[in-house]
mmCIF file with all atom_site columns, C-alpha atoms in Angstrom:
data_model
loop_
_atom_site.group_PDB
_atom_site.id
_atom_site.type_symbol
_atom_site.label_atom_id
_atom_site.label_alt_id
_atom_site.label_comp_id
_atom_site.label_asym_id
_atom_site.label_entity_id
_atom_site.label_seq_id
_atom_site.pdbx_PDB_ins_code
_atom_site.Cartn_x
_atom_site.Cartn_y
_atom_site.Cartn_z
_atom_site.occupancy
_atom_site.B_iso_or_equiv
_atom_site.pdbx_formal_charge
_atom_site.auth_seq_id
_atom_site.auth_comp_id
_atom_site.auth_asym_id
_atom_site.auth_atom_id
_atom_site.pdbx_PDB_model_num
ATOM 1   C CA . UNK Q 1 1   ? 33.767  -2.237 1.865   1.00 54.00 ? 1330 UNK Q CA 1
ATOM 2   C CA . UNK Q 1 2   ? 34.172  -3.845 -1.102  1.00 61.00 ? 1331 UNK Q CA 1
ATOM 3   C CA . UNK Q 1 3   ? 32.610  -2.352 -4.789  1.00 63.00 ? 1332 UNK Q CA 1
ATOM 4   C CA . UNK Q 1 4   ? 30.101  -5.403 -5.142  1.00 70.00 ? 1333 UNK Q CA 1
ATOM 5   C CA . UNK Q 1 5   ? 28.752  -4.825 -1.780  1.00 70.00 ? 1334 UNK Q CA 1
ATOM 6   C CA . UNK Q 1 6   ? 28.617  -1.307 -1.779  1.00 66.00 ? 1335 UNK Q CA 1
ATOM 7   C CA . UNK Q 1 7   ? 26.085  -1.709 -4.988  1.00 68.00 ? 1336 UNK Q CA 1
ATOM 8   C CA . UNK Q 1 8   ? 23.960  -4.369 -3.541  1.00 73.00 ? 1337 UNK Q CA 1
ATOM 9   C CA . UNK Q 1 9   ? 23.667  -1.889 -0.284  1.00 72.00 ? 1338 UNK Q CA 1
ATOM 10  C CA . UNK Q 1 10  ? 23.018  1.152  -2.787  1.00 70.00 ? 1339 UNK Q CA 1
ATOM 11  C CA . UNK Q 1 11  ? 20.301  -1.196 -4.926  1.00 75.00 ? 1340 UNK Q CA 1
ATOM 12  C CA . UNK Q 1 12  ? 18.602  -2.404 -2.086  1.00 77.00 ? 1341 UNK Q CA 1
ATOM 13  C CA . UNK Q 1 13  ? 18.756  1.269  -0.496  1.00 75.00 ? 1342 UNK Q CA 1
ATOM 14  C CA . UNK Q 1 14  ? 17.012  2.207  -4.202  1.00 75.00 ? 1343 UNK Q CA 1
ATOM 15  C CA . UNK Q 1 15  ? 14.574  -0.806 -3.549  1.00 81.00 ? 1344 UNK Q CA 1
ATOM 16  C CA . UNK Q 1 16  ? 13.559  0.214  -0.246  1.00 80.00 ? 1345 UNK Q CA 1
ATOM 17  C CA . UNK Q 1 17  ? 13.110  4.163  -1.057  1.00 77.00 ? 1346 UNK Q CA 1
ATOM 18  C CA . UNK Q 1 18  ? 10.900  3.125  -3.906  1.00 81.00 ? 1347 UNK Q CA 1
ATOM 19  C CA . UNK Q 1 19  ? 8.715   1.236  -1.546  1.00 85.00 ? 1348 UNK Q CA 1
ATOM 20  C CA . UNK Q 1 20  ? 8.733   3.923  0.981   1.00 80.00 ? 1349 UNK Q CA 1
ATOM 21  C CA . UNK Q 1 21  ? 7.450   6.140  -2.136  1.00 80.00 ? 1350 UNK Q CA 1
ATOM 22  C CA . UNK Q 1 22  ? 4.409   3.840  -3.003  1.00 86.00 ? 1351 UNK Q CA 1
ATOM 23  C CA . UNK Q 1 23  ? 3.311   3.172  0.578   1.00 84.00 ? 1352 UNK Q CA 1
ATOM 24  C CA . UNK Q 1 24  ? 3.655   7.060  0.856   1.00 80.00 ? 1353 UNK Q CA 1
ATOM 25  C CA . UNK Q 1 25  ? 1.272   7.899  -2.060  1.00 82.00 ? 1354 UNK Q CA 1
ATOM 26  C CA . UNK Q 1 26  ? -1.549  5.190  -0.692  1.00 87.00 ? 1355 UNK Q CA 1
ATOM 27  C CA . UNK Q 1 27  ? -1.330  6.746  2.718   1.00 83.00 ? 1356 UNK Q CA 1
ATOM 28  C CA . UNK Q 1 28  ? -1.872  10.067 0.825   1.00 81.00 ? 1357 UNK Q CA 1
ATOM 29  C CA . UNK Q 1 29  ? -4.898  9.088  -1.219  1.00 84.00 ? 1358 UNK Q CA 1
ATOM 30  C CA . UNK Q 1 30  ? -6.414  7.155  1.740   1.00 85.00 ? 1359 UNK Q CA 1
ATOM 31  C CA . UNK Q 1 31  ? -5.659  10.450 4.127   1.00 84.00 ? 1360 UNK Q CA 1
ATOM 32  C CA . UNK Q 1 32  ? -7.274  12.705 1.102   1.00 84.00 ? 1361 UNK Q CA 1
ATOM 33  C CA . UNK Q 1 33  ? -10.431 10.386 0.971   1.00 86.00 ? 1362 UNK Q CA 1
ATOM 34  C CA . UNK Q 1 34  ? -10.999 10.697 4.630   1.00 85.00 ? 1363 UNK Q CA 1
ATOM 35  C CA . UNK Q 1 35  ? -11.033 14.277 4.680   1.00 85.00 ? 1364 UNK Q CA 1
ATOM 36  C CA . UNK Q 1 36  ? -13.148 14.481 2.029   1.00 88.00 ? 1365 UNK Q CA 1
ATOM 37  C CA . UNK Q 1 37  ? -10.472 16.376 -0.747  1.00 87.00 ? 1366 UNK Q CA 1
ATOM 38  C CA . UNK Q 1 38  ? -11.483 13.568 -3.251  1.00 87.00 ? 1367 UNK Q CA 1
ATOM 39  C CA . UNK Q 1 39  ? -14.747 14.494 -3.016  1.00 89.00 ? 1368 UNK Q CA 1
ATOM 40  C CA . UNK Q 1 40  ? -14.264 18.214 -3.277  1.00 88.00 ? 1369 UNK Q CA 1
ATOM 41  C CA . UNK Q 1 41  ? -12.487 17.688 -6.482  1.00 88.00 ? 1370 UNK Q CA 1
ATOM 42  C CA . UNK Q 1 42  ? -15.348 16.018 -7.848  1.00 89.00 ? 1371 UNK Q CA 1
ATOM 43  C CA . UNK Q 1 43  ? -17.689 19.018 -7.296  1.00 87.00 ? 1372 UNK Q CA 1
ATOM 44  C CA . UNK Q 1 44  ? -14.896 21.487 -8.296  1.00 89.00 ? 1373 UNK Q CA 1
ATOM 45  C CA . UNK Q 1 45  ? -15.011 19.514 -12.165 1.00 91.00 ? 1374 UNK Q CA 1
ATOM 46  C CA . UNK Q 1 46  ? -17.903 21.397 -12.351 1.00 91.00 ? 1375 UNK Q CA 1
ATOM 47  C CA . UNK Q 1 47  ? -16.627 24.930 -12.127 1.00 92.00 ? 1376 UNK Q CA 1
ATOM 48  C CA . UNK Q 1 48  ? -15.427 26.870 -14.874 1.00 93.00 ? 1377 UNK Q CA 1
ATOM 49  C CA . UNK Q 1 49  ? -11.113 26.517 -15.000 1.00 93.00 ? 1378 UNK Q CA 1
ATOM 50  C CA . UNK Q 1 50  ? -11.129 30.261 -14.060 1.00 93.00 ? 1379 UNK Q CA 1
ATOM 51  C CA . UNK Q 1 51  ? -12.819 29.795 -11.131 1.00 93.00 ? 1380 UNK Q CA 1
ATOM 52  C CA . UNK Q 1 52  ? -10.953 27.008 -10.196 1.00 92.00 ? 1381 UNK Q CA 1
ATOM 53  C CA . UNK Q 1 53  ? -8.178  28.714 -10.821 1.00 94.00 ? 1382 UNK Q CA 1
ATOM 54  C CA . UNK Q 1 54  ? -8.975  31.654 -8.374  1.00 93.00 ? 1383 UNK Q CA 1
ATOM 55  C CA . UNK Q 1 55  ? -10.005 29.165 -6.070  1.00 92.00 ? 1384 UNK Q CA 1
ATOM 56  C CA . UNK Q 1 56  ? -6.829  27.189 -6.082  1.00 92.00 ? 1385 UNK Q CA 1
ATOM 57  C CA . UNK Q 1 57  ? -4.941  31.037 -5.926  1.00 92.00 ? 1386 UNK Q CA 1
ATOM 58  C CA . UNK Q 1 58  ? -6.912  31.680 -2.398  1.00 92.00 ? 1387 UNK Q CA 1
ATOM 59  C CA . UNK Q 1 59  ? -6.050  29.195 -1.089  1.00 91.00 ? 1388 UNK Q CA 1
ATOM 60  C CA . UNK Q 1 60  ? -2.430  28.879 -1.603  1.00 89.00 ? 1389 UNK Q CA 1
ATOM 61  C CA . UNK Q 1 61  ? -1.686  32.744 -0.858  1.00 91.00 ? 1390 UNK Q CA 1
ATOM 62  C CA . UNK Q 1 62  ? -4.722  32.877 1.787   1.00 91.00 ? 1391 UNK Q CA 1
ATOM 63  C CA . UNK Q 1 63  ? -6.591  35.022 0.810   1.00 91.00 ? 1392 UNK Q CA 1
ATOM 64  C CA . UNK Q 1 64  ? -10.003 36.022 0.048   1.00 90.00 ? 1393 UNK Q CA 1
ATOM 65  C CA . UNK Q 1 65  ? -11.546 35.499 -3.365  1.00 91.00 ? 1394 UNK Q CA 1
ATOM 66  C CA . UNK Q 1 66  ? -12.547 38.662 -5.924  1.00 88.00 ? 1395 UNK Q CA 1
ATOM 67  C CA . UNK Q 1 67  ? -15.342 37.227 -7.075  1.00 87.00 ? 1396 UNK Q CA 1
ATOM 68  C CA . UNK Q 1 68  ? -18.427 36.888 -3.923  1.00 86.00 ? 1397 UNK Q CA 1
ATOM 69  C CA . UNK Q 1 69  ? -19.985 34.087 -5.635  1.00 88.00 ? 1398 UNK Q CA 1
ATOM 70  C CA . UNK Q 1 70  ? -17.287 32.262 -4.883  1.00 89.00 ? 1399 UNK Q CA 1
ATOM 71  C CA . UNK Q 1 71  ? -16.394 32.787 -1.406  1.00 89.00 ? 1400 UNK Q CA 1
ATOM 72  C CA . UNK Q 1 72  ? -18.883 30.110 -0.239  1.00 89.00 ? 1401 UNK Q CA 1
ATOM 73  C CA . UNK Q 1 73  ? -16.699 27.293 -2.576  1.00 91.00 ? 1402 UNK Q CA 1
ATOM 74  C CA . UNK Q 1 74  ? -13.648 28.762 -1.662  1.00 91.00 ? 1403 UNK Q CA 1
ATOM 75  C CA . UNK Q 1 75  ? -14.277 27.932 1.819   1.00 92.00 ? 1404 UNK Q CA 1
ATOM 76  C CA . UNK Q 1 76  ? -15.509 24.776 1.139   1.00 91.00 ? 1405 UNK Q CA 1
ATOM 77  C CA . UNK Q 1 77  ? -12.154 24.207 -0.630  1.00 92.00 ? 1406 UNK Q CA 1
ATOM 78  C CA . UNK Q 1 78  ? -10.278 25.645 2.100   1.00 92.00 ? 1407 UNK Q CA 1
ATOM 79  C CA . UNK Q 1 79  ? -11.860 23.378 4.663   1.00 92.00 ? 1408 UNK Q CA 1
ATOM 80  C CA . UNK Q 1 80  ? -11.188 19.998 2.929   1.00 92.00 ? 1409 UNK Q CA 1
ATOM 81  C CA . UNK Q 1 81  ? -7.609  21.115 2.318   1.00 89.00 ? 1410 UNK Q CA 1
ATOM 82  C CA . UNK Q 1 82  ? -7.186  22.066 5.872   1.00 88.00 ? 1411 UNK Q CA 1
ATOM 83  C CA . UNK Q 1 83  ? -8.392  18.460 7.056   1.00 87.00 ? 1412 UNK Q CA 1
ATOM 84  C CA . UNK Q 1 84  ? -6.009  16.893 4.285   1.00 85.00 ? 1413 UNK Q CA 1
ATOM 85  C CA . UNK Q 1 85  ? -3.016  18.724 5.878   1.00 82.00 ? 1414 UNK Q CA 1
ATOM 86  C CA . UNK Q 1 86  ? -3.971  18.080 9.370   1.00 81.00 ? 1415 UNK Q CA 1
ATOM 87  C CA . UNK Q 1 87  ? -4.544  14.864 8.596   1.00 78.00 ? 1416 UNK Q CA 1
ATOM 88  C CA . UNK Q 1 88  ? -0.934  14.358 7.116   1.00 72.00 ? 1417 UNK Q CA 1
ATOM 89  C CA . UNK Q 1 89  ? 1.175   16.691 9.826   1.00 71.00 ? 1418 UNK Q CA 1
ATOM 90  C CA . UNK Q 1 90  ? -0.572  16.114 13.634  1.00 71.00 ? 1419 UNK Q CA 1
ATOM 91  C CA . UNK Q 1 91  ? 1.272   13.974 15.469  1.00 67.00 ? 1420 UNK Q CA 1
ATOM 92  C CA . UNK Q 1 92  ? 1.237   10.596 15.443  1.00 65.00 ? 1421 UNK Q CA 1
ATOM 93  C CA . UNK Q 1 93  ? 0.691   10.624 12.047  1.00 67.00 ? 1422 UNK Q CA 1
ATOM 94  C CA . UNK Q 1 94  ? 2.501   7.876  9.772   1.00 66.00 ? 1423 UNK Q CA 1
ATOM 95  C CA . UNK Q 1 95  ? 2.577   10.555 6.887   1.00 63.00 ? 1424 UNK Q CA 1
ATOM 96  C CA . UNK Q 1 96  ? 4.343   12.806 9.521   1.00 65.00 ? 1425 UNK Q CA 1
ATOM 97  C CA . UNK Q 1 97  ? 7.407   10.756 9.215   1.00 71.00 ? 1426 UNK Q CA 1
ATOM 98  C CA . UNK Q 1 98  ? 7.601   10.016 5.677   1.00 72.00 ? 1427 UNK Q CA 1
ATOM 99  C CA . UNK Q 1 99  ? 9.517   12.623 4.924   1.00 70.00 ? 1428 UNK Q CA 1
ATOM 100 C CA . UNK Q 1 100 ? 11.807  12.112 7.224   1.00 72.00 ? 1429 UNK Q CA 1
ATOM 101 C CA . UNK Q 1 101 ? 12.554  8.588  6.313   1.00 74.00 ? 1430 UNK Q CA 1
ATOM 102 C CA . UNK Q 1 102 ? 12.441  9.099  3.010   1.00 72.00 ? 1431 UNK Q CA 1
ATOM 103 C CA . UNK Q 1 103 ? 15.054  11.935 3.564   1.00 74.00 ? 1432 UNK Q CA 1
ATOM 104 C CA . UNK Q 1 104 ? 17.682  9.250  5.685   1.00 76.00 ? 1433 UNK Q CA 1
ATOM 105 C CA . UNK Q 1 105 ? 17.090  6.761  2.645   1.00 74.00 ? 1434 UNK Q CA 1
ATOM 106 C CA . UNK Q 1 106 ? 18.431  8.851  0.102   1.00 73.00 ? 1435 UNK Q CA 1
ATOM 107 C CA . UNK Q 1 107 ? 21.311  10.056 2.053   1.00 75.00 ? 1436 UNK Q CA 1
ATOM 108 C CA . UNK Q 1 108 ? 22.287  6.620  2.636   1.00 75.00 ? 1437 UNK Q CA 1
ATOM 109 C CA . UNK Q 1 109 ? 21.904  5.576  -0.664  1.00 72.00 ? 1438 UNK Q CA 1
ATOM 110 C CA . UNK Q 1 110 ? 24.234  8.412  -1.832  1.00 71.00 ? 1439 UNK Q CA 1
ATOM 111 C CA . UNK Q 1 111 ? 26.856  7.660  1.180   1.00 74.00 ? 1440 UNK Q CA 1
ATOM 112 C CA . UNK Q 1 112 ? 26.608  4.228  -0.493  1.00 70.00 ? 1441 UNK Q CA 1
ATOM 113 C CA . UNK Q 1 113 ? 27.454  5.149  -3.726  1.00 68.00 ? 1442 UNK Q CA 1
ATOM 114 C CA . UNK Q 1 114 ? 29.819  8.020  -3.198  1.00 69.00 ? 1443 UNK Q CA 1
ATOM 115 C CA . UNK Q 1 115 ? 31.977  6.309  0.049   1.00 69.00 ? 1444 UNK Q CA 1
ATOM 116 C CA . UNK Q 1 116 ? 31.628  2.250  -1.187  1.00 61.00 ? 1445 UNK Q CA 1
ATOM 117 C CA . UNK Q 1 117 ? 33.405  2.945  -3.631  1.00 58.00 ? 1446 UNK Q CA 1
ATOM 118 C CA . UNK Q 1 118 ? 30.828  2.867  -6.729  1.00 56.00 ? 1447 UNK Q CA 1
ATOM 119 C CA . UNK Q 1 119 ? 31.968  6.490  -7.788  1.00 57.00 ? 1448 UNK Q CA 1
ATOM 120 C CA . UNK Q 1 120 ? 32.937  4.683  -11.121 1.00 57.00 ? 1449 UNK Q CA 1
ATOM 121 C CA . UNK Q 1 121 ? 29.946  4.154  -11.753 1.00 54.00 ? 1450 UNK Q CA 1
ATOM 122 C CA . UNK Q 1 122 ? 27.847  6.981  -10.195 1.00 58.00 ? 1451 UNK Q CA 1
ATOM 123 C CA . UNK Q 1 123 ? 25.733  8.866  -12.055 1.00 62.00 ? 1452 UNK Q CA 1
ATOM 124 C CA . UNK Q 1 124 ? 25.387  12.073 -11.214 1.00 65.00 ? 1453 UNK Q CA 1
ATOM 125 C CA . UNK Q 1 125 ? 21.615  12.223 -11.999 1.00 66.00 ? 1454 UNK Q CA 1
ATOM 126 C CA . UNK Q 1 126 ? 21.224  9.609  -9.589  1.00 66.00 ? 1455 UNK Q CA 1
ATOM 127 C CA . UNK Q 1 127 ? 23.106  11.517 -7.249  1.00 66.00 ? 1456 UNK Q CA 1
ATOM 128 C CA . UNK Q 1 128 ? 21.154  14.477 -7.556  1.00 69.00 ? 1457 UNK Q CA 1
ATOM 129 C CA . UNK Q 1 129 ? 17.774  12.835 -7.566  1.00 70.00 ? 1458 UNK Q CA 1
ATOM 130 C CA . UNK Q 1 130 ? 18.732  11.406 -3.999  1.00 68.00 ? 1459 UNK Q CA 1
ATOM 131 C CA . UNK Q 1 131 ? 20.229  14.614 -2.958  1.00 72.00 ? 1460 UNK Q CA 1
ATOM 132 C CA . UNK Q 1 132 ? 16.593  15.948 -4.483  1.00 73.00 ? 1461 UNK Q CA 1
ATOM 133 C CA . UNK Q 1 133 ? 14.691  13.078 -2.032  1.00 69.00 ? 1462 UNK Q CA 1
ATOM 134 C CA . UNK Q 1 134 ? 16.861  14.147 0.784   1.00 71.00 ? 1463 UNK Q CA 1
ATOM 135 C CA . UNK Q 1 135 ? 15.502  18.133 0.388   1.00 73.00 ? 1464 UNK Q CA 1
ATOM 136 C CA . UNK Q 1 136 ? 12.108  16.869 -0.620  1.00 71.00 ? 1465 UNK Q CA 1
ATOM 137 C CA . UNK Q 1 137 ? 11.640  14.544 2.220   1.00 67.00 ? 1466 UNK Q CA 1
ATOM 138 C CA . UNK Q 1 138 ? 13.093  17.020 4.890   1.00 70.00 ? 1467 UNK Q CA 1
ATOM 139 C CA . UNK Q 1 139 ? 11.052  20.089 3.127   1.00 72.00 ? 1468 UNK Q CA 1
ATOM 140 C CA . UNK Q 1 140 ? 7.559   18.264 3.386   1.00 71.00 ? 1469 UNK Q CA 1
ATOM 141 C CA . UNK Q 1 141 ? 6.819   18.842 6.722   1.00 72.00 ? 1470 UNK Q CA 1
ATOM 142 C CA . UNK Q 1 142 ? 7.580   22.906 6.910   1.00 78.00 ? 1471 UNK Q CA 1
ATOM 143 C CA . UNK Q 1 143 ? 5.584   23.325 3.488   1.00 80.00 ? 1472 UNK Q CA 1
ATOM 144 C CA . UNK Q 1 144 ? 2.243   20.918 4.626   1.00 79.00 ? 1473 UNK Q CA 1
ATOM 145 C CA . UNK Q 1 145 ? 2.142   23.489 7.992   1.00 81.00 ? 1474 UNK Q CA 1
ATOM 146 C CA . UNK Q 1 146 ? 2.498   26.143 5.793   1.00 86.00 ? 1475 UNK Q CA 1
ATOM 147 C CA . UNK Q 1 147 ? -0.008  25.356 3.192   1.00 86.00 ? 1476 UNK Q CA 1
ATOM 148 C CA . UNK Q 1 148 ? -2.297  24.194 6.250   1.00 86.00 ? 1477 UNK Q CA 1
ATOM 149 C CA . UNK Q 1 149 ? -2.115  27.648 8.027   1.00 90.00 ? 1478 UNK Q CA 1
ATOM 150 C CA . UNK Q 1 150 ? -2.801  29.656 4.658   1.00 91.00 ? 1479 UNK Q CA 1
ATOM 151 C CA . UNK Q 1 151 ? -5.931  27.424 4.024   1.00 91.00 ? 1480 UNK Q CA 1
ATOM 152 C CA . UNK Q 1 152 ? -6.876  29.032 7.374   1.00 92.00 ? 1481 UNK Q CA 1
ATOM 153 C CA . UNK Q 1 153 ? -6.537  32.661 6.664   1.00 92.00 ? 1482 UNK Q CA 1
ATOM 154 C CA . UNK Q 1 154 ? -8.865  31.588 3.409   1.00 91.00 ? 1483 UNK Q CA 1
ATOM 155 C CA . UNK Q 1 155 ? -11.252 30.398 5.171   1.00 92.00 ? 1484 UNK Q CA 1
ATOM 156 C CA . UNK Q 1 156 ? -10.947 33.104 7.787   1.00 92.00 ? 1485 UNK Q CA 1
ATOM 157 C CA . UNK Q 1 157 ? -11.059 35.628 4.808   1.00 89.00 ? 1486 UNK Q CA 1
ATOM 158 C CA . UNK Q 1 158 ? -13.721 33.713 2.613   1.00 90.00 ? 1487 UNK Q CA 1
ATOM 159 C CA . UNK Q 1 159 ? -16.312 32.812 5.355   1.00 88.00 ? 1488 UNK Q CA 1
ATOM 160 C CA . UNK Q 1 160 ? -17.575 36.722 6.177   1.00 78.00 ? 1489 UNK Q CA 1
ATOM 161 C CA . UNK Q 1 161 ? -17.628 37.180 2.215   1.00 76.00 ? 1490 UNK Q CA 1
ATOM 162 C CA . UNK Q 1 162 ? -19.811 34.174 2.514   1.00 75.00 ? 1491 UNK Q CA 1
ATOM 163 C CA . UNK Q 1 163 ? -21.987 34.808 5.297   1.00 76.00 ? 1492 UNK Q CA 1
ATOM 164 C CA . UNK Q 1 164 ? -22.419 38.147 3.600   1.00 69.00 ? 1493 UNK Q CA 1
ATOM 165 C CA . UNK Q 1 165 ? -23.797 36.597 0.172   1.00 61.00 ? 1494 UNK Q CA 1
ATOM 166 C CA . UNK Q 1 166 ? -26.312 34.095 1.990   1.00 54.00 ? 1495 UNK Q CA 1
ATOM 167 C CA . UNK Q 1 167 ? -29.035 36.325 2.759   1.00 47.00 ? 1496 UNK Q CA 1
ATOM 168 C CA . UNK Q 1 168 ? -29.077 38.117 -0.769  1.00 45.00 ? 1497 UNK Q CA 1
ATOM 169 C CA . UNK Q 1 169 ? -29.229 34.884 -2.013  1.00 42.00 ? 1498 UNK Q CA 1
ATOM 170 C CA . UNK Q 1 170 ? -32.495 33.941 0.307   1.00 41.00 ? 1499 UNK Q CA 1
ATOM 171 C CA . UNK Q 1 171 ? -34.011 37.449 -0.544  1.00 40.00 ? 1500 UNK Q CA 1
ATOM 172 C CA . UNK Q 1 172 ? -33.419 36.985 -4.399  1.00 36.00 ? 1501 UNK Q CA 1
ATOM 173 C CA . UNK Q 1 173 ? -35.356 33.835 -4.141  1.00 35.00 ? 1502 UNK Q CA 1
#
């Protein structure tokens, strides 16, 4: 393979994992729309940045909250991050398989440039942000299940510390 084709392949490889990257982010925002995580960030402006904070802490590590007050937002929080991750990992779904193609892009693009012969001109920041997108894109589907089964022990954890606060609630009223 010759040096000029070689970098038209590895441009056009470059081209095409860009536009894998946009398509991926619109799927994303439409998937967090539908599952309402758009909204919930709305509501969650409204909190405090410690609470927030402790909310966003539950639910990565799943876990209940310290504070009862907020057990009944955490599990709203929980609940819409749950759907965003289901959303984005059942099967059948296109975001399912983003990673994975996004993964095969860069490691063709750096066969491309390593193998065609454009090592001359390789940079090796380019060749470790596609060695990066490779990781990335193969690491996206183990991380969304696990961030989508600790958003269930949060809610699991947060939703008796909830059902507990209700009726004080009521009877303070």
């Amino acid at each position: 393979m010759s040096d000029s084709l070689a970098i038209a392949f590895l441009y056009v490889t470059l081209a095409l994992l860009a536009a894998f990257f946009v398509v991926w982010v619109i799927v994303d925002r439409r998937k967090k729309t539908e599952s309402g995580w758009t909204e919930w960030c709305r509501t969650a402006k409204a909190l405090p940045w410690r609470d927030r904070w402790e909310l966003y802490r539950a639910t990565l590590r799943g876990r209940a909250v310290s504070d009862p007050p907020l057990a009944a937002p955490a599990v709203q929080r929980a609940e819409r991050y749950h759907a965003w991750m289901d959303s984005s990992i059942r099967p059948g779904s296109t975001t399912r398989w983003f990673g994975l193609g996004f993964a095969v892009l860069s490691l063709l693009g750096l066969c491309l440039a390593l193998i065609g012969g454009a090592a001359e001109w390789f940079d090796y920041r380019l060749g470790g942000a596609l060695v990066g997108g490779a990781l990335g894109g193969l690491l996206t589907y183990p991380w969304y299940a696990l961030l989508r089964k600790q958003a269930q022990r949060c809610i699991d954890a947060n939703r008796h510390a909830a059902s507990l606060g209700e009726p004080d609630r009521e009877a303070a009223l």
